[in-house]
Coordinates of C-alpha atoms in Angstrom, one line a residue:
M12 CA 19.4 20.4 7.3
N13 CA 19.7 16.9 8.5
W14 CA 18.2 15.1 11.4
I15 CA 21.1 13.9 13.9
S16 CA 20.8 10.8 15.7
V17 CA 20.8 11.1 19.7
K18 CA 23.3 8.3 19.2
D19 CA 25.8 10.1 17.4
R20 CA 25.7 13.2 19.5
L21 CA 23.3 15.5 21.5
P22 CA 22.9 19.3 21.5
P23 CA 24.3 21.5 24.1
D24 CA 22.5 22.1 27.3
Y25 CA 19.9 25.0 26.6
Q26 CA 20.3 25.4 23.0
E27 CA 16.7 25.4 21.3
V28 CA 16.3 22.5 18.5
L29 CA 13.7 20.7 16.6
Y30 CA 13.6 17.3 17.8
F31 CA 11.6 14.1 16.9
A32 CA 10.3 11.9 19.6
T33 CA 8.0 8.8 19.8
L34 CA 6.2 6.9 22.5
D35 CA 4.1 3.8 23.1
Q36 CA 6.8 1.9 21.6
G37 CA 6.7 3.9 18.4
T38 CA 3.2 3.8 17.4
S39 CA 3.0 7.5 18.1
K40 CA 5.3 10.1 16.6
E41 CA 5.9 13.9 17.7
I42 CA 8.0 16.9 16.2
M43 CA 8.8 19.4 19.0
T44 CA 10.8 22.5 19.6
G45 CA 12.8 22.6 23.0
H46 CA 16.2 22.0 24.7
R47 CA 18.2 19.8 27.0
E48 CA 18.5 20.6 30.5
K49 CA 20.7 18.7 33.0
G50 CA 20.1 15.4 30.8
Y51 CA 16.4 16.0 30.2
W52 CA 14.6 17.2 27.3
T53 CA 12.1 19.9 27.7
H54 CA 9.6 20.8 24.8
C55 CA 8.0 24.3 24.0
C56 CA 5.9 23.8 21.1
L57 CA 4.3 20.7 19.2
F58 CA 4.2 20.9 15.6
Y59 CA 2.7 17.4 14.7
A60 CA 1.3 14.6 16.9
T61 CA -0.4 11.2 16.2
S62 CA -1.5 11.1 19.8
I63 CA -1.7 13.2 23.0
L64 CA 1.6 13.8 24.3
S65 CA 2.8 12.3 27.3
D66 CA 5.9 12.2 29.6
E67 CA 6.9 9.0 28.2
V68 CA 8.6 10.1 25.1
I69 CA 11.8 8.6 23.5
V70 CA 13.8 11.5 21.7
T71 CA 15.3 9.7 18.9
H72 CA 16.7 12.8 16.6
W73 CA 17.2 16.3 16.4
M74 CA 18.4 19.3 14.3
N75 CA 19.0 22.9 14.7
L76 CA 16.2 25.6 14.0
P77 CA 16.6 27.3 10.9
D78 CA 17.7 30.8 10.4
Y79 CA 15.2 33.6 10.7
P80 CA 13.6 34.6 7.3
E81 CA 15.2 37.5 5.6
K82 CA 13.2 40.9 6.0
E83 CA 11.2 41.5 2.9
E84 CA 11.2 45.2 1.8
M85 CA 7.5 46.5 2.0
K86 CA 6.0 47.8 -1.4

């Protein structure tokens, strides 16, 4: 999977994706899951942050979530 620039295309509304955002002129970086809804990004889970998440995030890239893992047989 590769990151997709929001300048190239956006995910459909309500499709859960992984996205990368910055704030404070790029000094803080976040990786989150969420979706777009009526032109706005919503977030569910924060995976990596260099500071406290604020409402002033700028989403720059996104990617589809990976497939679920295959079920392993119990031994």
